[in-house]
mmCIF file of C-alpha atoms in Angstrom:
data_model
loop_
_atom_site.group_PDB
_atom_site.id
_atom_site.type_symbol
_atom_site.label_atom_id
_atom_site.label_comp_id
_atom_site.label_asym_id
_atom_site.label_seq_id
_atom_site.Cartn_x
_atom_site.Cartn_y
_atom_site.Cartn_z
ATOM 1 C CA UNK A 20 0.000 0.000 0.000
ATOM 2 C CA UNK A 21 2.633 2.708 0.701
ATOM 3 C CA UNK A 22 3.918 2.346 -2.876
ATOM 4 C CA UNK A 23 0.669 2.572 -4.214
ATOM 5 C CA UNK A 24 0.665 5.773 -2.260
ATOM 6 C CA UNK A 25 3.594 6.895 -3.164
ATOM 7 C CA UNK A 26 3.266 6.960 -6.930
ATOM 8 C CA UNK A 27 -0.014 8.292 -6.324
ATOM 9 C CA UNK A 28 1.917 11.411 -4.650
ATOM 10 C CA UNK A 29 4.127 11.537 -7.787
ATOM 11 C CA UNK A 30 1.461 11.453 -10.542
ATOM 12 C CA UNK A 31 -0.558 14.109 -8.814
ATOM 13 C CA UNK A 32 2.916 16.195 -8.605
ATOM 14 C CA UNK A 33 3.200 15.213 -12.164
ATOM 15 C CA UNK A 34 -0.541 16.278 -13.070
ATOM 16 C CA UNK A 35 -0.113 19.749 -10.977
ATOM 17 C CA UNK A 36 3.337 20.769 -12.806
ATOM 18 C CA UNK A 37 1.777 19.616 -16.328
ATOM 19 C CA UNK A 38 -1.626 21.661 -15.690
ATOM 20 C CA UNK A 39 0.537 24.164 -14.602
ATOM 21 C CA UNK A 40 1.856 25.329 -18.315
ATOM 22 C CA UNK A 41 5.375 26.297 -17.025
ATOM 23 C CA UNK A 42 7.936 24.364 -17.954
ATOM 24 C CA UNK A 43 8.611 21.598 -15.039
ATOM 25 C CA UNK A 44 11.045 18.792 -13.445
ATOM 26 C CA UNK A 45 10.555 16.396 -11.341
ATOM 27 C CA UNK A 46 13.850 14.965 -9.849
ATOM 28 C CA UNK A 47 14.846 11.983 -7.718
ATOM 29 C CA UNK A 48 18.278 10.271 -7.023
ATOM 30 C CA UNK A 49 18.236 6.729 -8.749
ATOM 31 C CA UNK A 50 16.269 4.038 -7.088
ATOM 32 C CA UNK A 51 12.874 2.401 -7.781
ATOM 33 C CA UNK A 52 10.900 5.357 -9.331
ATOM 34 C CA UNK A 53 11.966 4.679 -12.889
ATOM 35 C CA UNK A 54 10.758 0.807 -12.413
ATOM 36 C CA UNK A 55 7.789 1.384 -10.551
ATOM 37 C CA UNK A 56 6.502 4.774 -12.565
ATOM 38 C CA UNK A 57 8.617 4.673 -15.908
ATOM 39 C CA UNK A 58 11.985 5.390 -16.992
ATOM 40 C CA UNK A 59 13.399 9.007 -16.151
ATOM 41 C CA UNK A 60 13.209 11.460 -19.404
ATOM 42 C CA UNK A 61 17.421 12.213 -18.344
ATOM 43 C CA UNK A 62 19.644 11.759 -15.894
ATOM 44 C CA UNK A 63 23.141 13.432 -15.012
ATOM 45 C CA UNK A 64 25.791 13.488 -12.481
ATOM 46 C CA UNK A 65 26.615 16.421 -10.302
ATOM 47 C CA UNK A 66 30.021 16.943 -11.586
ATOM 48 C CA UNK A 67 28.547 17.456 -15.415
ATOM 49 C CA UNK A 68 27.903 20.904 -13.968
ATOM 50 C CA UNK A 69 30.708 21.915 -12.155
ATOM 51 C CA UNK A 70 30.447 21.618 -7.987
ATOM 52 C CA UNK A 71 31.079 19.169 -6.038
ATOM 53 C CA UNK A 72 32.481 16.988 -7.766
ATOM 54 C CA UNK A 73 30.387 14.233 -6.529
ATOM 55 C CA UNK A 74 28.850 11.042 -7.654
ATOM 56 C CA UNK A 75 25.132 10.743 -7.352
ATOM 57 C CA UNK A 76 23.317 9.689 -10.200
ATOM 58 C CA UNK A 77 19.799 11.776 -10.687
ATOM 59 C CA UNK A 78 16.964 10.943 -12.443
ATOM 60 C CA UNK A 79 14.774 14.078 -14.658
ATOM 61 C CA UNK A 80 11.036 13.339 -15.196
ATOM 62 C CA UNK A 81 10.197 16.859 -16.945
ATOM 63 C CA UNK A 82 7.530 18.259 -19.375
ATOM 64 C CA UNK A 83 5.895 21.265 -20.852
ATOM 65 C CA UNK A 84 9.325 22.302 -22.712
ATOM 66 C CA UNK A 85 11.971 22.631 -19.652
ATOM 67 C CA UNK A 86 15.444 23.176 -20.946
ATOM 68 C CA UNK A 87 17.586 20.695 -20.386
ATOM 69 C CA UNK A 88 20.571 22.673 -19.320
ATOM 70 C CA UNK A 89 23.604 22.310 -21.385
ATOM 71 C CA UNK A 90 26.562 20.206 -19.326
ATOM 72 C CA UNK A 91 29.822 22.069 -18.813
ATOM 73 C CA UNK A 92 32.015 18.820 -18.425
ATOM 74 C CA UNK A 93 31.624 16.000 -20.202
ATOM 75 C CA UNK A 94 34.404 13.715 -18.577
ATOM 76 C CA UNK A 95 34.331 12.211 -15.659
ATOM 77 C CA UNK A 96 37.082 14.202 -13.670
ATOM 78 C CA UNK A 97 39.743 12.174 -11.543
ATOM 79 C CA UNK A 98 38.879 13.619 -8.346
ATOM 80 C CA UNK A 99 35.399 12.658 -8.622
ATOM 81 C CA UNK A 100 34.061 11.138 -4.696
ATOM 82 C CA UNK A 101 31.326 9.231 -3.555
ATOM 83 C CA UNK A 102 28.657 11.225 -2.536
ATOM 84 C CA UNK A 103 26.011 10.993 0.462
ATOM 85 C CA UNK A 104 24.715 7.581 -1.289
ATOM 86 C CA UNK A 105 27.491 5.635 -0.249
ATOM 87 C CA UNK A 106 26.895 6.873 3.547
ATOM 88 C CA UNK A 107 25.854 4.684 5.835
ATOM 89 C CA UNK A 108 22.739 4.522 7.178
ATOM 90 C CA UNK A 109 21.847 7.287 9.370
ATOM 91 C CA UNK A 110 18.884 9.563 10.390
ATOM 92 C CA UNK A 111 19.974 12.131 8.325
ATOM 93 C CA UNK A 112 21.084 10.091 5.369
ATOM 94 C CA UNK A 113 17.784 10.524 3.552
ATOM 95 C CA UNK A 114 17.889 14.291 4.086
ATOM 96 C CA UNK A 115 21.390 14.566 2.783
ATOM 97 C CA UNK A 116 19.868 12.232 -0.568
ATOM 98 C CA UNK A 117 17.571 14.678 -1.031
ATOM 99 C CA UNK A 118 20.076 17.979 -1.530
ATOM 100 C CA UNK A 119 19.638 19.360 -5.080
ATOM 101 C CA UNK A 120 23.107 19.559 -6.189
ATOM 102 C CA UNK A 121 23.849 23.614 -6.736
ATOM 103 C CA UNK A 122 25.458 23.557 -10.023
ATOM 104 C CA UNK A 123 22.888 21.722 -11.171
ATOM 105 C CA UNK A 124 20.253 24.248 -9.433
ATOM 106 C CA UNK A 125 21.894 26.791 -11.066
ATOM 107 C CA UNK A 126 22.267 25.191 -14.232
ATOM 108 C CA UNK A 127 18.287 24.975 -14.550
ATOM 109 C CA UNK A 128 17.686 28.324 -13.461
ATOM 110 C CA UNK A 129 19.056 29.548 -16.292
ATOM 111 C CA UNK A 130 18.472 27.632 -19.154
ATOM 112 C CA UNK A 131 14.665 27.902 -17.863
ATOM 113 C CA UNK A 132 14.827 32.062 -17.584
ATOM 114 C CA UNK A 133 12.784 33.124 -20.234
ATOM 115 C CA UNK A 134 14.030 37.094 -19.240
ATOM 116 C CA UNK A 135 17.768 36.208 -19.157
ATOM 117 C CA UNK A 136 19.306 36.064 -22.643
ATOM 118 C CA UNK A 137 20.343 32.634 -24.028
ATOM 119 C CA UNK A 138 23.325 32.133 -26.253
#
């Protein structure tokens, strides 16, 4: 039952963002969403847009023509680490999962600015 719930929660996030009209993401480290909902529409590593220069695989659901930012490394660097999903478990280990990675943040913001100018 609490999956059932819980991709109920996501397809009413989904439903809300597409309704919406603004251009949307939904994102989510990887794990069982992709198998359970269907597979993620991108994914990308936090050090494919600068820092940290971290490992933690994300999943993109998006829609209603969000820019996929454009990456600004395309090789994994040598001093790449493990990020918070090789922690052990912890009480707080779910919260650190959960961080948006900044670059990334960033990233989004503005390739999804309609008033900043694009190149």
């Amino acid at each position: 039952r609490a999956l059932i719930e819980a991709l109920e929660l996501v397809e009413a996030c989904r439903n809300l963002c597409e309704n919406s009209g603004a251009p949307w993401m939904l994102e989510n480290p990887i794990g069982s969403l992709s198998t359970y909902w269907r597979e993620p529409d991108f994914t990308f590593q936090p050090w494919e847009y600068t820092t940290p220069k971290e490992q933690k695989r994300t999943c993109i659901w998006a829609g209603n023509n969000f820019v996929v930012p454009q990456r600004e490394v395309f090789d994994e660097p040598p001093d790449v680490k493990p990020s918070c999903w090789m922690a052990s478990p912890s009480p707080d280990r779910a919260d650190k999962r959960s961080v948006t990675p900044e670059g990334w943040a960033r990233a989004v913001f503005a390739a999804n600015a309609p008033w900043l100018e694009h190149d």
